[in-house]
Amino acid sequence: MKIRHAAARFLVAALIGLWCVGASGAVVNLPKYNVSVNDVSVSGLSSGGYMAVQMHFAYSATVRKGAGVVAGGPLYCSEGNVLIAEGPCMNGGGSRNLSFLLSTARTWSRNGYIDPTRNLFLSKVYLLSGTLDSAVLQPVMDDLRTMYTQFLPSANIAYKNDLAAEHGMPTDFFGNACSVKAPPYINNCNFDAAGHILNWIYGPLRAKKTGPLSGVFLNFDQAVFWGDFNPTAHGMAESGFAYVPANCAAGQVCRLHVAFHGCKQNADNVGDAFYRNAGYNRWADTNNIVVLYPQAARTAANQYGCWDWWGYEDLNFPGKSGGQMVAVKTMIDRIVSGNAAAPFKCVDWFSNNLVHVANRRAYVGRNGQVYAVNSNQYLGFYSASAFTSVRNTSAGYYAYGKCS
């Protein structure tokens, strides 16, 4: 009975939030939905493709269903160096040192910097590289495919590398000509990339919606997912977007797909083009999929509003402790916490680091420095005078900050 009452409260809150957005465009708190923890996936284009790879590897225990990557590359391809990012990881020239990247992924898996790579084995991966792509050349995507073959069966990997497309998200209904590289970096190629990604990851889906969508677009607050409530200082916008089908808003069991835009493709640059017209929502509408569209933002070190895949925001950008990574992870945790079977709800504590360690919310690392359990976020020194807020957003996962 308590579960039913809680679900009802979540549903009422979600419906009120949806109504407010539909009526006024107001920014709301991201609601909780009846999303299975087993049905979370990610995808992205360009820097969003790199971000999708990072999320898939770092949080493979959370992103269980799989990933779609359009014009991306191997995990940690940049090695934290913008010159490598703009060179071998985009133009295909020079060495991406794939053996080193594979060794690094395995080391990180063993030491907890990312989730165990064995989690990847049952997931599905869809890769797409256009033959005309002049920004991220096919040898880069070839290396990403090779990397994935080391961790999951080849039969679980689809690689589309024969589409005559420039750098952009291919669709069958919206965008520039397929051979054009220009804003909004969505190309009408008579090819439904989002549909292929979702059908590959989730298995054969119901036909996509051809008429008006049933659901609503949310503009949600991203600041609450940062411990310092200041996303713009870290390369993320104050708010993000989500598409919520009517069935999901009504409490039916749904799935979650996180779609990362590319550089120069956030809402500040292209308006609603990506979150409305990248192709995901038509499939989401008929297949009970909530689509989350987090938003990056321009900073002095990130003039094009890219996701952090070379370290402009955080040296720990590809790991579980990376700032943008934690923000998106806690968004996922919030959404799926609306499922009655989810074994967790967000709880937070404000205390000194001695207490956090004593209660196994944190651990002491080198030189007396304290880190949150599982996210590995730095909390300060092991001292009674070092006070921090720590939140538990999913089973065994603690991060800096308060619950939203």
GROMACS .gro file of C-alpha atoms in nm, residues 24-318:
model
  295
   24SER     CA    1   0.464   2.812  -1.952
   25GLY     CA    2   0.801   2.666  -2.050
   26ALA     CA    3   0.913   2.690  -1.687
   27VAL     CA    4   1.223   2.503  -1.572
   28VAL     CA    5   1.120   2.220  -1.340
   29ASN     CA    6   1.289   1.958  -1.125
   30LEU     CA    7   1.357   1.641  -1.321
   31PRO     CA    8   1.077   1.398  -1.226
   32LYS     CA    9   1.107   1.032  -1.131
   33TYR     CA   10   0.958   0.773  -1.365
   34ASN     CA   11   0.875   0.404  -1.363
   35VAL     CA   12   1.191   0.317  -1.555
   36SER     CA   13   1.353  -0.023  -1.519
   37VAL     CA   14   1.713  -0.011  -1.400
   38ASN     CA   15   1.785  -0.278  -1.663
   39ASP     CA   16   1.675  -0.061  -1.956
   40VAL     CA   17   1.913   0.236  -1.955
   41SER     CA   18   2.116   0.320  -2.267
   42VAL     CA   19   2.312   0.613  -2.413
   43SER     CA   20   2.414   0.754  -2.749
   44GLY     CA   21   2.574   1.065  -2.892
   45LEU     CA   22   2.725   1.249  -3.184
   46SER     CA   23   3.085   1.374  -3.202
   47SER     CA   24   3.182   1.499  -2.852
   48GLY     CA   25   2.851   1.345  -2.748
   49GLY     CA   26   2.970   1.019  -2.902
   50TYR     CA   27   3.284   1.033  -2.690
   51MET     CA   28   3.068   1.113  -2.387
   52ALA     CA   29   2.844   0.815  -2.461
   53VAL     CA   30   3.150   0.588  -2.470
   54GLN     CA   31   3.273   0.731  -2.139
   55MET     CA   32   2.934   0.678  -1.974
   56HIS     CA   33   2.906   0.325  -2.112
   57PHE     CA   34   3.247   0.221  -1.979
   58ALA     CA   35   3.254   0.418  -1.654
   59TYR     CA   36   2.899   0.328  -1.553
   60SER     CA   37   2.851  -0.008  -1.720
   61ALA     CA   38   2.658  -0.128  -1.414
   62THR     CA   39   2.407   0.151  -1.480
   63VAL     CA   40   2.412   0.181  -1.862
   64ARG     CA   41   2.327  -0.186  -1.901
   65LYS     CA   42   2.151  -0.201  -2.238
   66GLY     CA   43   2.420  -0.040  -2.450
   67ALA     CA   44   2.541   0.259  -2.649
   68GLY     CA   45   2.515   0.422  -2.988
   69VAL     CA   46   2.804   0.628  -3.121
   70VAL     CA   47   2.801   0.854  -3.427
   71ALA     CA   48   3.141   1.001  -3.515
   72GLY     CA   49   3.313   0.924  -3.185
   73GLY     CA   50   3.620   0.731  -3.079
   74PRO     CA   51   3.785   0.506  -2.820
   75LEU     CA   52   3.769   0.561  -2.446
   76TYR     CA   53   4.037   0.807  -2.328
   77CYS     CA   54   4.146   0.865  -2.688
   78SER     CA   55   4.264   1.218  -2.603
   79GLU     CA   56   4.476   1.100  -2.308
   80GLY     CA   57   4.377   1.431  -2.150
   81ASN     CA   58   4.553   1.635  -2.419
   82VAL     CA   59   4.357   1.872  -2.642
   83LEU     CA   60   4.619   1.843  -2.918
   84ILE     CA   61   4.568   1.466  -2.932
   85ALA     CA   62   4.193   1.521  -2.920
   86GLU     CA   63   4.200   1.756  -3.218
   87GLY     CA   64   4.461   1.547  -3.400
   88PRO     CA   65   4.462   1.166  -3.399
   89CYS     CA   66   4.121   1.145  -3.231
   90MET     CA   67   3.952   1.344  -3.505
   91ASN     CA   68   4.151   1.365  -3.829
   92GLY     CA   69   4.268   1.006  -3.810
   93GLY     CA   70   4.633   1.098  -3.858
   94GLY     CA   71   4.900   0.979  -3.619
   95SER     CA   72   4.867   0.709  -3.359
   96ARG     CA   73   4.580   0.671  -3.115
   97ASN     CA   74   4.794   0.419  -2.925
   98LEU     CA   75   4.507   0.171  -2.903
   99SER     CA   76   4.708  -0.086  -2.707
  100PHE     CA   77   4.771   0.176  -2.437
  101LEU     CA   78   4.402   0.275  -2.431
  102LEU     CA   79   4.295  -0.087  -2.391
  103SER     CA   80   4.549  -0.143  -2.115
  104THR     CA   81   4.426   0.173  -1.942
  105ALA     CA   82   4.062   0.061  -1.959
  106ARG     CA   83   4.153  -0.273  -1.801
  107THR     CA   84   4.357  -0.106  -1.527
  108TRP     CA   85   4.074   0.135  -1.448
  109SER     CA   86   3.831  -0.156  -1.438
  110ARG     CA   87   4.046  -0.334  -1.179
  111ASN     CA   88   4.106  -0.033  -0.955
  112GLY     CA   89   3.746   0.096  -0.953
  113TYR     CA   90   3.808   0.414  -1.153
  114ILE     CA   91   3.539   0.278  -1.386
  115ASP     CA   92   3.291  -0.006  -1.335
  116PRO     CA   93   3.416  -0.357  -1.416
  117THR     CA   94   3.439  -0.400  -1.792
  118ARG     CA   95   3.280  -0.744  -1.761
  119ASN     CA   96   2.948  -0.560  -1.731
  120LEU     CA   97   2.979  -0.464  -2.099
  121PHE     CA   98   2.954  -0.823  -2.220
  122LEU     CA   99   2.574  -0.839  -2.248
  123SER     CA  100   2.523  -0.487  -2.383
  124LYS     CA  101   2.468  -0.388  -2.747
  125VAL     CA  102   2.666  -0.124  -2.940
  126TYR     CA  103   2.573   0.056  -3.262
  127LEU     CA  104   2.846   0.254  -3.441
  128LEU     CA  105   2.803   0.489  -3.738
  129SER     CA  106   3.075   0.664  -3.938
  130GLY     CA  107   2.989   0.857  -4.253
  131THR     CA  108   3.220   0.813  -4.551
  132LEU     CA  109   3.215   1.192  -4.604
  133ASP     CA  110   3.277   1.283  -4.239
  134SER     CA  111   3.555   1.542  -4.242
  135ALA     CA  112   3.562   1.599  -3.864
  136VAL     CA  113   3.602   1.249  -3.721
  137LEU     CA  114   3.750   1.019  -3.984
  138GLN     CA  115   3.668   0.650  -4.013
  139PRO     CA  116   4.000   0.515  -3.880
  140VAL     CA  117   3.902   0.667  -3.544
  141MET     CA  118   3.572   0.481  -3.547
  142ASP     CA  119   3.750   0.166  -3.663
  143ASP     CA  120   3.958   0.180  -3.346
  144LEU     CA  121   3.647   0.224  -3.136
  145ARG     CA  122   3.501  -0.089  -3.290
  146THR     CA  123   3.824  -0.276  -3.220
  147MET     CA  124   3.816  -0.158  -2.859
  148TYR     CA  125   3.460  -0.280  -2.810
  149THR     CA  126   3.543  -0.623  -2.956
  150GLN     CA  127   3.779  -0.674  -2.660
  151PHE     CA  128   3.492  -0.649  -2.412
  152LEU     CA  129   3.177  -0.782  -2.582
  153PRO     CA  130   3.093  -1.029  -2.858
  154SER     CA  131   3.129  -0.908  -3.216
  155ALA     CA  132   2.770  -1.019  -3.272
  156ASN     CA  133   2.661  -0.747  -3.028
  157ILE     CA  134   2.828  -0.473  -3.234
  158ALA     CA  135   2.673  -0.315  -3.544
  159TYR     CA  136   2.898  -0.088  -3.752
  160LYS     CA  137   2.749   0.126  -4.030
  161ASN     CA  138   3.041   0.268  -4.227
  162ASP     CA  139   2.907   0.293  -4.583
  163LEU     CA  140   2.669   0.591  -4.554
  164ALA     CA  141   2.776   0.889  -4.767
  165ALA     CA  142   2.723   1.138  -4.486
  166GLU     CA  143   2.913   1.439  -4.354
  167HIS     CA  144   2.962   1.517  -3.987
  168GLY     CA  145   2.615   1.527  -3.835
  169MET     CA  146   2.325   1.318  -3.707
  170PRO     CA  147   2.166   1.135  -4.004
  171THR     CA  148   1.785   1.137  -4.018
  172ASP     CA  149   1.518   1.055  -4.274
  173PHE     CA  150   1.307   1.368  -4.224
  174PHE     CA  151   1.504   1.674  -4.108
  175GLY     CA  152   1.824   1.868  -4.163
  176ASN     CA  153   2.077   1.974  -4.423
  177ALA     CA  154   2.169   1.776  -4.731
  178CYS     CA  155   2.362   1.464  -4.634
  179SER     CA  156   2.690   1.598  -4.775
  180VAL     CA  157   2.678   1.926  -4.579
  181LYS     CA  158   2.863   2.002  -4.255
  182ALA     CA  159   2.683   2.299  -4.101
  183PRO     CA  160   2.452   2.387  -3.810
  184PRO     CA  161   2.243   2.226  -3.672
  185TYR     CA  162   2.466   1.927  -3.764
  186ILE     CA  163   2.162   1.716  -3.846
  187ASN     CA  164   2.153   1.578  -4.200
  188ASN     CA  165   1.860   1.445  -4.399
  189CYS     CA  166   2.029   1.135  -4.541
  190ASN     CA  167   1.717   0.924  -4.590
  191PHE     CA  168   1.862   0.717  -4.305
  192ASP     CA  169   1.713   0.699  -3.957
  193ALA     CA  170   2.022   0.675  -3.736
  194ALA     CA  171   1.833   0.717  -3.409
  195GLY     CA  172   1.592   0.442  -3.512
  196HIS     CA  173   1.876   0.206  -3.598
  197ILE     CA  174   2.047   0.279  -3.266
  198LEU     CA  175   1.734   0.219  -3.057
  199ASN     CA  176   1.625  -0.091  -3.250
  200TRP     CA  177   1.972  -0.242  -3.220
  201ILE     CA  178   2.005  -0.173  -2.848
  202TYR     CA  179   1.653  -0.271  -2.742
  203GLY     CA  180   1.563  -0.524  -3.009
  204PRO     CA  181   1.283  -0.484  -3.267
  205LEU     CA  182   1.060  -0.195  -3.164
  206ARG     CA  183   0.707  -0.092  -3.259
  207ALA     CA  184   0.685   0.134  -3.563
  208LYS     CA  185   0.772   0.495  -3.490
  209LYS     CA  186   0.508   0.766  -3.460
  210THR     CA  187   0.431   0.941  -3.786
  211GLY     CA  188   0.180   1.193  -3.655
  212PRO     CA  189   0.186   1.436  -3.362
  213LEU     CA  190   0.369   1.309  -3.055
  214SER     CA  191   0.169   1.207  -2.748
  215GLY     CA  192   0.416   1.331  -2.490
  216VAL     CA  193   0.568   1.653  -2.362
  217PHE     CA  194   0.911   1.815  -2.361
  218LEU     CA  195   1.053   1.902  -2.021
  219ASN     CA  196   1.303   2.179  -1.954
  220PHE     CA  197   1.465   2.058  -1.632
  221ASP     CA  198   1.708   2.206  -1.380
  222GLN     CA  199   2.064   2.073  -1.420
  223ALA     CA  200   2.212   2.277  -1.134
  224VAL     CA  201   2.079   2.040  -0.866
  225PHE     CA  202   2.294   1.760  -1.006
  226TRP     CA  203   2.614   1.949  -0.919
  227GLY     CA  204   2.746   1.953  -0.565
  228ASP     CA  205   2.813   2.327  -0.595
  229PHE     CA  206   2.489   2.399  -0.788
  230ASN     CA  207   2.695   2.578  -1.052
  231PRO     CA  208   2.695   2.376  -1.377
  232THR     CA  209   2.803   2.668  -1.597
  233ALA     CA  210   3.140   2.672  -1.420
  234HIS     CA  211   3.190   2.314  -1.536
  235GLY     CA  212   3.079   2.320  -1.898
  236MET     CA  213   2.711   2.235  -1.852
  237ALA     CA  214   2.404   2.454  -1.898
  238GLU     CA  215   2.169   2.556  -1.618
  239SER     CA  216   1.896   2.340  -1.768
  240GLY     CA  217   1.852   2.038  -1.994
  241PHE     CA  218   1.566   1.877  -2.183
  242ALA     CA  219   1.376   1.551  -2.187
  243TYR     CA  220   1.102   1.397  -2.397
  244VAL     CA  221   0.844   1.205  -2.192
  245PRO     CA  222   0.584   0.994  -2.375
  246ALA     CA  223   0.230   1.009  -2.234
  247ASN     CA  224   0.246   0.646  -2.119
  248CYS     CA  225   0.560   0.716  -1.917
  249ALA     CA  226   0.405   1.023  -1.756
  250ALA     CA  227   0.105   0.804  -1.667
  251GLY     CA  228   0.322   0.560  -1.473
  252GLN     CA  229   0.369   0.273  -1.718
  253VAL     CA  230   0.698   0.083  -1.711
  254CYS     CA  231   0.937   0.261  -1.945
  255ARG     CA  232   1.296   0.264  -2.065
  256LEU     CA  233   1.551   0.546  -2.054
  257HIS     CA  234   1.781   0.662  -2.332
  258VAL     CA  235   2.031   0.945  -2.281
  259ALA     CA  236   2.118   1.132  -2.602
  260PHE     CA  237   2.426   1.359  -2.602
  261HIS     CA  238   2.445   1.640  -2.856
  262GLY     CA  239   2.770   1.729  -3.029
  263CYS     CA  240   2.985   2.042  -3.023
  264LYS     CA  241   2.801   2.359  -3.132
  265GLN     CA  242   2.479   2.157  -3.107
  266ASN     CA  243   2.349   2.253  -2.765
  267ALA     CA  244   2.027   2.451  -2.733
  268ASP     CA  245   2.215   2.781  -2.699
  269ASN     CA  246   2.356   2.724  -3.049
  270VAL     CA  247   2.082   2.541  -3.240
  271GLY     CA  248   1.769   2.597  -3.034
  272ASP     CA  249   1.544   2.292  -3.020
  273ALA     CA  250   1.682   2.129  -3.335
  274PHE     CA  251   1.863   1.843  -3.163
  275TYR     CA  252   1.622   1.753  -2.886
  276ARG     CA  253   1.321   1.775  -3.118
  277ASN     CA  254   1.461   1.656  -3.451
  278ALA     CA  255   1.751   1.414  -3.399
  279GLY     CA  256   1.504   1.131  -3.456
  280TYR     CA  257   1.470   0.971  -3.113
  281ASN     CA  258   1.131   1.101  -3.003
  282ARG     CA  259   0.922   0.933  -3.273
  283TRP     CA  260   1.050   0.593  -3.163
  284ALA     CA  261   1.031   0.685  -2.796
  285ASP     CA  262   0.666   0.780  -2.828
  286THR     CA  263   0.548   0.436  -2.942
  287ASN     CA  264   0.793   0.232  -2.735
  288ASN     CA  265   0.771   0.386  -2.389
  289ILE     CA  266   1.119   0.540  -2.385
  290VAL     CA  267   1.201   0.854  -2.187
  291VAL     CA  268   1.473   1.042  -2.376
  292LEU     CA  269   1.705   1.260  -2.170
  293TYR     CA  270   1.892   1.540  -2.350
  294PRO     CA  271   2.154   1.684  -2.109
  295GLN     CA  272   2.304   2.012  -2.219
  296ALA     CA  273   2.668   2.116  -2.231
  297ALA     CA  274   2.763   2.485  -2.239
  298ARG     CA  275   3.045   2.708  -2.359
  299THR     CA  276   3.327   2.800  -2.121
  300ALA     CA  277   3.655   2.983  -2.168
  301ALA     CA  278   3.826   2.647  -2.217
  302ASN     CA  279   3.540   2.502  -2.423
  303GLN     CA  280   3.432   2.761  -2.679
  304TYR     CA  281   3.210   2.524  -2.878
  305GLY     CA  282   2.996   2.378  -2.601
  306CYS     CA  283   3.145   2.029  -2.631
  307TRP     CA  284   3.120   1.752  -2.375
  308ASP     CA  285   3.436   1.699  -2.177
  309TRP     CA  286   3.637   1.425  -2.347
  310TRP     CA  287   3.983   1.581  -2.320
  311GLY     CA  288   3.991   1.731  -1.969
  312TYR     CA  289   3.885   2.094  -2.009
  313GLU     CA  290   3.661   2.066  -1.700
  314ASP     CA  291   3.810   1.788  -1.495
  315LEU     CA  292   4.125   1.575  -1.509
  316ASN     CA  293   3.903   1.281  -1.414
  317PHE     CA  294   3.673   1.343  -1.712
  318PRO     CA  295   3.647   0.978  -1.833
   0.00000   0.00000   0.00000
